[in-house]
XYZ file of C-alpha atoms in Angstrom:
497
model
C -47.554 110.548 45.233
C -46.396 110.811 48.870
C -43.048 112.416 49.610
C -41.568 109.047 50.608
C -42.868 107.500 47.394
C -41.407 110.337 45.318
C -37.961 110.032 46.889
C -38.026 106.218 46.450
C -38.928 106.740 42.791
C -36.055 109.226 42.376
C -33.679 106.795 44.060
C -34.653 104.019 41.615
C -34.089 106.354 38.637
C -30.726 107.406 40.090
C -29.619 103.811 40.527
C -30.688 102.924 36.974
C -28.779 105.923 35.603
C -25.642 104.955 37.547
C -25.940 101.423 36.171
C -26.302 102.731 32.585
C -23.262 104.989 33.005
C -21.271 102.104 34.511
C -22.082 99.933 31.456
C -21.123 102.725 29.035
C -17.800 103.266 30.833
C -17.074 99.526 30.755
C -17.693 99.549 26.986
C -15.308 102.490 26.567
C -12.662 100.724 28.677
C -12.700 97.673 26.390
C -11.436 99.941 23.567
C -8.293 100.974 25.500
C -4.998 99.572 24.142
C -3.224 97.337 26.672
C -0.486 99.902 27.502
C -3.177 102.481 28.375
C -5.604 100.125 30.117
C -4.604 100.732 33.778
C -4.351 104.472 33.316
C -7.738 104.676 31.559
C -9.332 102.496 34.241
C -8.125 104.890 36.979
C -9.513 107.870 35.043
C -12.909 106.227 34.494
C -13.101 105.090 38.141
C -12.398 108.675 39.229
C -15.130 109.902 36.897
C -17.618 107.365 38.276
C -17.015 108.592 41.831
C -17.528 112.198 40.743
C -20.671 111.279 38.784
C -22.082 109.388 41.798
C -21.636 112.494 43.951
C -23.147 114.689 41.242
C -26.333 112.583 41.317
C -26.504 112.762 45.123
C -25.993 116.529 45.453
C -28.482 118.937 43.968
C -28.630 122.726 44.007
C -26.051 125.183 45.393
C -23.773 123.348 47.770
C -23.610 125.929 50.551
C -26.195 126.793 53.158
C -25.965 130.585 53.119
C -27.070 130.851 56.744
C -23.971 128.941 57.893
C -21.457 131.228 56.177
C -19.476 133.333 58.629
C -16.523 135.663 58.401
C -13.278 133.809 59.061
C -11.799 134.306 62.562
C -9.181 137.087 62.753
C -6.175 134.786 63.145
C -7.184 132.458 60.281
C -6.175 135.029 57.633
C -2.806 136.561 58.459
C -1.509 139.784 56.886
C 1.580 139.178 54.753
C 3.436 141.961 56.616
C 3.224 139.909 59.820
C 4.635 136.814 58.047
C 7.420 138.916 56.503
C 8.284 140.602 59.813
C 9.580 137.277 61.153
C 12.512 137.589 58.752
C 14.425 134.662 57.307
C 16.515 132.010 59.059
C 20.209 131.460 58.287
C 19.446 128.019 56.869
C 17.135 129.231 54.101
C 18.821 126.829 51.645
C 17.836 123.757 53.645
C 14.274 125.106 53.852
C 14.176 125.666 50.079
C 15.433 122.135 49.448
C 12.149 120.845 50.876
C 10.060 122.732 48.306
C 8.624 121.700 44.930
C 7.085 124.237 42.531
C 3.981 122.933 40.728
C 2.465 124.849 37.818
C -1.018 124.111 36.490
C -0.342 123.719 32.763
C -3.519 122.123 31.418
C -4.935 125.107 29.549
C -4.851 125.953 25.854
C -4.361 129.440 24.432
C -7.615 129.297 22.461
C -9.252 132.238 24.275
C -6.373 134.396 22.990
C -6.550 132.937 19.484
C -3.485 130.705 19.894
C -3.077 127.002 19.166
C -1.374 124.723 21.670
C -0.574 125.194 25.385
C -1.146 128.647 26.801
C 2.200 128.404 28.615
C 4.000 128.670 25.252
C 2.610 132.142 24.392
C 5.315 134.842 24.354
C 4.631 137.396 27.091
C 7.774 139.466 27.523
C 10.864 139.933 25.330
C 10.063 136.722 23.414
C 9.895 134.809 26.732
C 6.911 132.483 27.248
C 5.156 131.799 30.575
C 7.187 128.588 30.782
C 10.498 130.358 30.035
C 9.868 132.850 32.842
C 8.962 130.068 35.292
C 12.155 128.131 34.513
C 14.262 131.314 34.811
C 12.769 132.101 38.245
C 13.496 128.653 39.651
C 16.966 128.477 38.095
C 17.762 131.845 39.701
C 16.659 130.455 43.111
C 18.733 127.302 42.689
C 21.841 129.232 41.683
C 21.465 131.943 44.340
C 20.942 129.554 47.264
C 22.713 126.487 45.860
C 19.518 124.443 46.105
C 17.587 121.855 44.132
C 14.002 123.115 43.782
C 12.329 121.078 41.021
C 9.543 122.230 38.707
C 6.525 119.988 38.187
C 4.046 120.677 35.384
C 0.535 119.295 35.610
C -0.354 118.895 31.932
C -3.630 117.819 30.381
C -4.067 115.533 27.376
C -4.455 118.786 25.417
C -1.051 120.209 26.388
C 1.153 117.199 27.211
C 2.672 116.430 23.831
C 3.508 120.025 22.847
C 4.901 120.790 26.309
C 7.164 117.738 26.349
C 8.618 118.678 22.958
C 9.585 122.112 24.218
C 11.108 120.867 27.510
C 14.235 119.675 25.719
C 15.379 123.269 25.397
C 15.788 123.442 29.203
C 18.104 120.408 29.428
C 21.050 122.603 30.372
C 19.171 124.698 32.934
C 19.722 124.130 36.624
C 16.146 122.950 37.171
C 14.838 119.394 37.266
C 11.532 119.324 35.402
C 8.898 116.628 35.898
C 5.480 116.322 34.293
C 2.348 114.342 35.042
C -1.049 114.352 33.386
C -4.334 115.275 34.957
C -7.187 112.857 34.369
C -9.228 112.613 31.194
C -12.964 112.404 31.812
C -15.866 111.876 29.371
C -18.269 114.746 28.754
C -21.893 113.781 29.330
C -24.965 114.522 27.261
C -27.058 117.114 29.124
C -30.324 115.316 28.312
C -29.473 111.630 28.790
C -26.584 112.161 31.275
C -24.678 109.405 29.430
C -21.095 109.773 28.164
C -20.733 111.238 24.675
C -17.566 109.200 24.022
C -17.923 105.792 22.378
C -14.260 104.757 22.706
C -11.022 105.987 24.315
C -9.645 107.828 21.292
C -9.749 111.604 21.246
C -9.461 112.233 17.558
C -12.024 112.390 14.751
C -15.591 112.545 15.987
C -14.386 111.828 19.536
C -12.265 115.017 19.709
C -14.789 116.864 21.833
C -15.910 113.865 23.887
C -13.241 114.258 26.582
C -12.123 117.024 28.948
C -9.616 117.612 31.785
C -11.717 117.873 34.986
C -10.384 121.135 36.475
C -7.332 121.671 38.679
C -8.956 120.001 41.710
C -7.895 116.793 40.007
C -4.273 117.522 41.036
C -4.505 115.486 44.258
C -5.600 112.226 42.640
C -3.535 112.484 39.474
C -0.343 113.566 41.309
C -0.781 110.606 43.665
C -1.654 108.143 40.867
C 1.341 109.234 38.775
C 3.765 107.985 41.459
C 5.527 111.364 41.427
C 4.143 112.312 44.852
C 5.880 109.315 46.459
C 9.093 109.960 44.518
C 9.302 113.549 45.787
C 8.488 112.577 49.379
C 11.263 109.978 49.080
C 13.643 112.786 48.075
C 12.850 114.676 51.292
C 10.444 117.208 49.777
C 7.751 118.460 52.172
C 5.697 121.207 50.504
C 4.438 122.074 47.051
C 3.793 125.630 45.911
C 0.958 125.383 43.386
C -0.137 128.166 41.044
C -1.552 128.806 37.577
C 1.206 129.071 34.982
C -0.409 132.225 33.584
C -0.137 134.071 36.942
C 3.125 135.964 36.504
C 2.993 137.204 40.105
C 3.170 133.688 41.562
C 6.863 133.433 42.408
C 8.385 131.477 45.309
C 8.075 133.589 48.455
C 10.734 132.777 51.048
C 8.822 134.374 53.938
C 5.721 132.234 53.409
C 7.899 129.144 52.993
C 9.716 129.912 56.243
C 6.386 130.393 58.047
C 5.363 126.886 56.924
C 8.644 125.200 57.796
C 9.046 127.000 61.131
C 5.478 127.562 62.384
C 5.435 130.182 65.164
C 3.137 128.112 67.411
C 4.848 124.804 66.603
C 1.691 123.467 64.921
C 2.418 122.515 61.312
C 0.117 124.112 58.781
C -0.919 121.729 55.989
C -2.481 124.220 53.595
C -1.928 127.921 52.915
C -4.082 129.874 50.485
C -2.808 133.241 49.326
C -5.690 135.706 49.168
C -5.630 139.367 48.208
C -7.974 142.333 48.565
C -10.849 142.491 46.095
C -11.286 145.355 43.710
C -14.434 145.851 41.638
C -12.761 143.802 38.885
C -12.589 140.732 41.137
C -16.196 140.412 42.291
C -16.557 136.904 40.866
C -13.436 135.474 42.559
C -13.837 132.707 45.151
C -13.609 133.888 48.760
C -12.530 132.339 52.076
C -15.230 131.946 54.714
C -15.739 130.134 57.995
C -18.203 127.262 57.504
C -19.078 124.611 60.088
C -15.945 125.459 62.050
C -13.506 125.195 59.115
C -12.005 127.544 56.554
C -13.846 127.027 53.295
C -13.499 128.398 49.781
C -16.841 129.535 48.374
C -17.083 130.045 44.604
C -19.791 132.083 42.889
C -21.270 128.914 41.300
C -22.081 127.556 44.782
C -23.956 130.626 45.948
C -27.778 130.467 45.980
C -29.109 132.885 43.350
C -30.772 135.141 45.934
C -27.383 135.868 47.545
C -25.163 136.406 44.475
C -25.173 140.219 44.847
C -24.210 139.889 48.499
C -21.393 137.507 47.516
C -20.086 140.067 44.984
C -20.103 142.849 47.589
C -16.609 144.241 48.111
C -17.549 145.437 51.603
C -18.755 142.068 52.981
C -16.287 139.715 51.276
C -13.104 141.731 51.055
C -10.668 139.112 49.774
C -10.473 136.520 47.006
C -8.402 133.430 46.257
C -5.345 133.987 44.021
C -4.957 130.198 43.524
C -1.408 130.425 44.875
C -1.397 127.511 47.327
C 1.193 125.916 49.629
C 0.312 122.326 50.494
C 1.943 119.612 52.589
C 2.931 116.577 50.488
C 2.553 114.186 53.435
C -0.973 115.520 54.022
C -1.927 115.020 50.352
C -0.708 111.418 50.555
C -2.587 110.753 53.823
C -5.871 112.276 52.624
C -5.643 110.618 49.225
C -5.150 107.193 50.843
C -8.098 107.825 53.197
C -10.223 109.038 50.260
C -10.852 112.108 52.451
C -10.357 115.065 50.117
C -13.712 116.746 49.799
C -14.244 119.259 46.971
C -17.518 120.678 45.710
C -18.520 119.720 42.179
C -18.575 122.484 39.585
C -21.052 121.719 36.783
C -19.753 123.376 33.623
C -22.245 123.421 30.706
C -20.785 123.487 27.164
C -22.141 123.348 23.633
C -20.085 121.242 21.227
C -19.381 122.362 17.647
C -22.220 120.205 16.321
C -24.670 121.936 18.676
C -24.911 119.135 21.272
C -25.375 120.399 24.848
C -23.084 118.633 27.304
C -21.957 119.091 30.883
C -18.542 118.499 32.355
C -18.018 117.871 36.058
C -15.028 119.674 37.549
C -13.418 120.486 40.904
C -11.158 123.349 42.043
C -7.838 122.777 43.823
C -8.489 125.403 46.531
C -11.816 123.831 47.514
C -9.903 121.087 49.347
C -8.730 123.569 52.025
C -11.381 122.303 54.466
C -9.964 118.761 54.331
C -6.513 119.821 55.624
C -5.448 120.459 59.218
C -4.577 123.896 60.572
C -5.226 125.671 57.247
C -4.381 129.332 56.878
C -5.099 132.240 54.563
C -2.362 134.838 53.987
C -3.434 138.231 52.667
C -0.677 138.978 50.159
C 0.056 142.131 48.129
C -1.819 142.432 44.848
C 1.515 142.079 43.004
C 1.354 138.312 43.663
C -1.737 138.107 41.476
C -0.843 139.021 37.899
C -2.805 136.644 35.666
C -2.726 136.973 31.886
C -6.133 135.811 30.668
C -6.625 138.293 27.802
C -4.605 140.560 25.517
C -5.630 143.466 27.809
C -3.617 141.722 30.571
C -0.839 141.017 28.080
C -0.526 144.733 27.253
C 0.090 145.492 30.941
C 2.857 142.895 31.386
C 4.589 143.808 28.102
C 4.647 147.518 28.980
C 7.124 149.672 30.899
C 4.908 149.306 33.994
C 7.047 146.250 34.759
C 10.707 145.416 34.654
C 11.937 141.856 34.175
C 14.618 140.410 36.418
C 15.574 136.702 36.516
C 12.149 135.708 35.197
C 10.214 137.830 37.721
C 8.196 140.922 36.853
C 8.278 143.818 39.294
C 6.319 147.039 39.131
C 8.487 149.926 37.936
C 9.592 152.320 40.679
C 8.721 155.162 38.313
C 5.013 154.331 38.663
C 3.656 156.703 41.288
C 0.770 154.527 42.510
C 0.908 150.799 43.219
C -2.222 149.778 41.300
C -2.210 148.807 37.632
C -4.290 150.757 35.098
C -7.646 149.375 33.999
C -7.252 148.292 30.360
C -10.118 147.211 28.092
C -9.174 146.303 24.533
C -12.025 145.621 22.087
C -12.682 142.509 20.008
C -10.235 143.592 17.240
C -7.449 142.875 19.772
C -8.718 139.525 21.161
C -6.305 137.304 19.221
C -2.622 137.646 20.057
C -1.548 137.972 16.416
C -4.114 140.754 15.760
C -3.073 142.480 18.971
C 0.629 142.394 18.016
C -0.148 143.732 14.548
C -1.920 146.765 16.009
C 1.026 147.944 18.139
C 4.235 148.983 16.372
C 5.656 149.242 19.858
C 4.020 148.983 23.285
C 3.007 152.472 24.506
C 4.498 154.187 27.558
C 1.878 153.500 30.265
C 3.618 154.682 33.450
C 1.097 157.463 34.046
C -1.981 155.676 32.684
C -5.096 155.153 34.836
C -7.605 153.816 32.346
C -7.521 152.773 28.690
C -10.489 151.726 26.556
C -9.937 150.899 22.884
C -12.729 149.812 20.562
C -12.857 149.163 16.826
C -10.160 149.299 14.121
C -7.331 151.112 15.948
C -3.549 150.936 15.454
C -0.716 152.470 17.491
C 2.490 153.842 15.990
C 5.907 153.683 17.685
C 6.662 155.484 20.962
C 3.097 156.480 21.833
C 2.565 157.733 25.386
C -0.740 157.220 27.263
C -1.545 159.176 30.452
C -4.584 159.544 32.723
C -7.804 158.293 31.119
C -7.662 157.561 27.391
C -10.663 156.358 25.367
C -10.243 155.570 21.659
C -13.330 154.487 19.731
C -13.353 153.859 15.984
C -16.915 153.545 14.747
C -17.915 150.676 12.508
C -16.237 151.112 9.092
C -13.850 153.804 10.402
C -10.219 153.416 11.338
C -8.028 155.321 13.783
C -4.219 155.336 13.472
C -2.497 156.842 16.495
C 0.621 158.480 14.987
C 4.166 157.665 16.158
C 5.306 159.734 19.124
C 1.762 160.853 20.028
C 1.089 161.793 23.656
C -2.535 161.183 24.684
C -3.437 162.527 28.110
C -7.055 162.437 29.371
C -8.271 162.208 25.786
C -11.286 160.803 24.005
C -10.557 160.023 20.360
C -13.423 158.903 18.160
C -14.512 158.879 14.514
C -11.977 158.366 11.754
C -8.294 159.313 11.951
C -5.853 158.184 9.268
C -2.325 159.468 9.259
C -1.193 159.004 5.661
C 2.394 158.039 4.898
C 4.096 160.733 2.800
């Protein structure tokens, strides 16, 4: 078959597939109750647009030859932003800000049911508690009205709303909106797995929230974007709720509100220097004359090692973003926000292979005017994805003040230790059971723990500590033990007398 004939044939197949998907979605829509009809229609329309693009675009979405280092002035050092100081009217600047937390994730990877934001991380405080405390402290200190907006998913909405009542007396207005709900598609047929709109019973796994890039459409569709613009708000500060370093930074806010060259900046991405632990993080590049976020999934296979190189791509995206509300509204109305599609393969409990189409919030940077990267200190990136991260934030490495964690002054070097806890610690309840109290880690560089290990009270860890209990063995670190540059292996039981 000639090349023209082959592409015509592919085009016919594509059109037939789009038609089949359209029919399936229309069938699903007929099952929506009347009070959910409009909302479901918007979700399914959004999915259809994404699916259409998915069929058009094949292979990695970047041409590696076009990737260039960003120009010097497009990524500013934080020190330079901070050196400008703060204006006298910082309260009026703060009153134009909204804090948005991405709250769509569940705590399943840490063995918890329900929203991840409700996991206790420090002195019984959850991620959500700490966020509310931070914003309340701002509002009280500067006599301002900075609201908190939570972007929930259908997985987290109900549980989150129940818990919000406990903040009724806090000096923080809290709003929520839901990100879209899209149907997963069968990897073979590329048709939706869902047969109706319900997400219970056999339909439980048929739906998914389509990544945080959905924030632009769902924020706009919820009506909340217009409400906040009507209240005089100008910028949102967006971050993951599990990043405990993502607090409101007055210097960055001032830079946005009072741009030094008079040109308003519509989008700021906080980046920070890569370490070897961050090689998979998305990086900022110059691409076709614009700043562009490149994620590992978009990189052609032959260039993945180059992408991971700490010497060539020195920074990565923290997902702390400052975005102009007026710009979001304009781009949303022009249908001009362009984000690459992330194809996420999954296997459902019954063994069915599906794919879900997602987008990432930072990928929209190229659609905004006068975008900027700011290279911030590592302390602004403190995500808690695993119990190894949790051990760091619960320890004496950090002190807690008004909801914010700061590195202890007693720590002699500014980097955090590398902690690797084995599979016996993966679930939060197992992890908590294995520590009678959190060890002193001020002088720790590296900790590896594997197997059936427990820690008594007041243990101190220094330098490099490796504790490995072989299969069938158990190691109990006794109360008050000081382990400095130690390897402990085999079987160690301290019997109670």
